[in-house]
């Protein structure tokens, strides 16, 4: 069966053929593909930048479901104390023990700016999810202070299935801005995104990594 065929083992992520097939579109991306790209950003594209943290959807989902006093259990092993920018891939799944949901958006914590930035390619769809998650994190990141929450303008998707690709593109662009400028609030996120091209690019990355492994 295609689902049982392992295409690539990349650090913490195991990609099956059924995951990779989602990139051929027009399909909604699952947790595994987004986790793979977050790992790729950390391990390959931004390997020398210790100020950026890309939190996979699985870990984000766990953090959503635990008490504030348990958040550190998930973030401390990731070196959270050294990080200035933390990227969370959020979906609207509210079931604690399983993957799922129907829409992805991006929440970024900027320590230098003391702000959570939320980028939603279907504006408003995940606002409540992001606000609740940010509220959950505020007492962890700033026990005595306050952190702003901003719905940051970004390019809107043109269909019902490319939200995951937009999260990936937005994460990469904001990470570049953070690395280059030390802040993300002024980064223009309305630049054109080509979901089809990005899907093909990720497929090529997976093929190259698979052949080299």
XYZ file of C-alpha atoms in Angstrom:
213
model
C 0.000 0.000 0.000
C 1.237 3.521 -0.847
C 0.566 4.753 2.677
C 3.095 2.292 4.125
C 5.865 3.340 1.718
C 8.450 5.466 3.530
C 9.906 8.111 1.214
C 12.196 9.943 3.622
C 13.294 9.932 7.243
C 14.473 13.468 8.024
C 15.471 14.107 11.649
C 12.188 13.955 13.610
C 9.912 13.490 10.586
C 8.991 10.325 8.697
C 7.475 11.053 5.283
C 5.271 8.409 3.633
C 4.242 8.384 -0.008
C 0.708 9.335 1.028
C 2.098 12.519 2.628
C 4.208 13.422 -0.391
C 1.243 12.844 -2.733
C -0.545 15.766 -1.050
C 1.991 18.132 -2.616
C 0.773 17.218 -6.095
C -2.436 19.063 -5.231
C -5.073 20.225 -5.164
C -4.872 18.879 -1.612
C -4.797 20.293 1.922
C -1.387 19.764 3.520
C -1.252 17.628 6.645
C 0.777 17.983 9.853
C 3.582 15.803 8.503
C 4.382 17.909 5.436
C 4.390 21.134 7.453
C 6.540 19.485 10.142
C 8.971 18.380 7.449
C 9.336 21.884 6.075
C 9.747 23.370 9.554
C 12.543 20.836 10.165
C 14.063 21.770 6.787
C 13.994 25.465 7.682
C 15.739 24.775 10.985
C 18.232 22.148 9.798
C 19.093 23.462 6.336
C 18.006 27.002 5.461
C 18.578 28.621 8.869
C 20.973 26.131 10.374
C 23.360 28.835 11.637
C 20.682 31.041 13.172
C 20.098 30.130 16.788
C 17.512 32.880 17.358
C 14.737 31.211 15.322
C 12.556 28.351 16.526
C 10.116 26.481 14.288
C 7.599 24.560 16.402
C 6.005 21.662 14.543
C 2.210 21.270 14.424
C 2.369 18.187 16.659
C 4.171 20.059 19.433
C 1.905 23.077 18.985
C -1.127 20.818 19.392
C 0.323 19.398 22.610
C 0.982 22.880 23.991
C -2.623 23.854 23.243
C -3.853 21.065 25.482
C -1.646 21.438 28.587
C -1.623 23.859 31.487
C 0.666 26.889 31.502
C 2.964 25.201 34.019
C 3.545 22.345 31.560
C 4.396 24.417 28.463
C 8.087 24.427 29.372
C 8.141 20.623 29.121
C 7.700 20.986 25.359
C 9.670 24.188 24.696
C 12.711 23.871 26.978
C 14.177 20.897 25.034
C 13.962 23.111 21.912
C 16.231 25.745 23.475
C 13.440 28.263 23.954
C 15.514 30.501 26.254
C 17.910 31.387 23.420
C 15.196 32.118 20.856
C 13.959 35.534 19.791
C 11.386 34.444 17.186
C 9.125 31.431 17.629
C 6.966 30.147 14.756
C 3.834 28.075 15.414
C 1.791 26.384 12.677
C -1.756 26.544 14.039
C -4.852 24.711 12.920
C -8.432 24.743 14.103
C -8.350 21.195 15.431
C -9.532 21.143 19.053
C -9.232 17.392 19.577
C -6.320 16.700 21.944
C -5.206 13.266 20.770
C -5.325 13.361 16.992
C -4.187 15.271 13.953
C -6.773 17.055 11.874
C -8.468 20.398 11.472
C -9.540 22.183 8.314
C -7.485 25.397 8.237
C -3.872 26.410 8.897
C -2.545 29.807 9.953
C 0.735 31.086 11.381
C 1.384 32.574 14.814
C 4.807 34.120 15.475
C 6.122 35.322 18.818
C 8.650 38.143 18.451
C 10.547 38.639 21.677
C 12.317 41.858 20.531
C 8.963 43.424 19.662
C 7.060 41.842 22.566
C 4.324 40.860 20.146
C 2.435 37.910 18.704
C 1.836 38.264 14.974
C -0.943 36.197 13.424
C -0.999 35.617 9.659
C -4.137 34.037 8.230
C -4.455 33.479 4.473
C -8.225 33.251 4.946
C -8.574 36.362 7.033
C -10.517 35.888 10.249
C -10.936 32.123 9.947
C -8.432 31.263 12.685
C -8.537 34.506 14.683
C -10.163 32.941 17.733
C -7.855 29.905 17.618
C -4.786 32.153 17.422
C -6.009 34.533 20.124
C -6.719 31.679 22.536
C -3.333 30.076 21.838
C -1.478 33.385 22.236
C -3.349 34.058 25.479
C -2.284 30.621 26.678
C 1.367 31.484 25.924
C 1.453 35.051 27.258
C 1.787 34.055 30.894
C 4.593 31.682 29.900
C 6.614 34.130 27.799
C 5.926 37.187 29.961
C 4.689 36.280 33.459
C 4.829 39.882 34.702
C 4.533 41.918 31.516
C 2.206 42.235 28.584
C 2.530 41.100 24.974
C 0.673 42.626 22.048
C -1.356 40.596 19.560
C -1.538 41.749 15.931
C -3.427 40.257 13.004
C -0.785 40.991 10.379
C -1.917 41.622 6.811
C -0.852 38.890 4.403
C -1.666 37.568 0.953
C -5.004 35.730 0.819
C -5.405 32.245 -0.635
C -7.461 31.839 -3.792
C -8.942 28.420 -2.953
C -9.904 26.218 -0.027
C -6.825 24.003 0.178
C -3.633 26.116 -0.026
C -3.597 27.419 3.566
C -0.723 25.083 4.497
C 1.398 26.314 1.595
C 0.728 29.901 2.652
C 1.872 29.050 6.202
C 5.090 27.565 4.795
C 5.750 30.581 2.525
C 4.893 33.093 5.260
C 7.129 31.306 7.759
C 10.077 31.303 5.382
C 9.676 34.958 4.443
C 9.249 36.129 8.050
C 12.240 34.057 9.143
C 14.329 35.788 6.472
C 13.074 39.182 7.703
C 13.851 38.278 11.321
C 17.320 37.052 10.386
C 18.094 40.115 8.283
C 16.433 42.902 10.290
C 15.980 41.628 13.830
C 12.242 42.349 13.678
C 9.213 41.266 11.642
C 6.542 43.885 12.249
C 7.516 45.925 9.192
C 7.948 42.961 6.855
C 5.674 43.218 3.803
C 3.628 40.013 3.635
C 1.398 40.936 0.703
C 3.975 39.900 -1.905
C 2.852 37.327 -4.444
C 2.943 33.641 -3.513
C 2.849 30.894 -6.140
C 1.435 27.842 -4.325
C 1.984 25.550 -7.318
C 5.644 26.533 -7.621
C 6.209 26.085 -3.889
C 4.603 22.636 -3.976
C 6.949 21.636 -6.811
C 9.926 23.101 -4.956
C 9.144 21.064 -1.824
C 8.711 17.905 -3.910
C 12.143 18.504 -5.429
C 13.674 19.062 -1.971
C 12.191 15.765 -0.785
C 13.469 13.926 -3.884
C 16.974 15.339 -3.429
C 17.082 14.522 0.268
C 15.702 11.052 -0.387
C 18.345 10.284 -3.018
C 21.165 11.636 -0.818
C 19.981 9.509 2.101
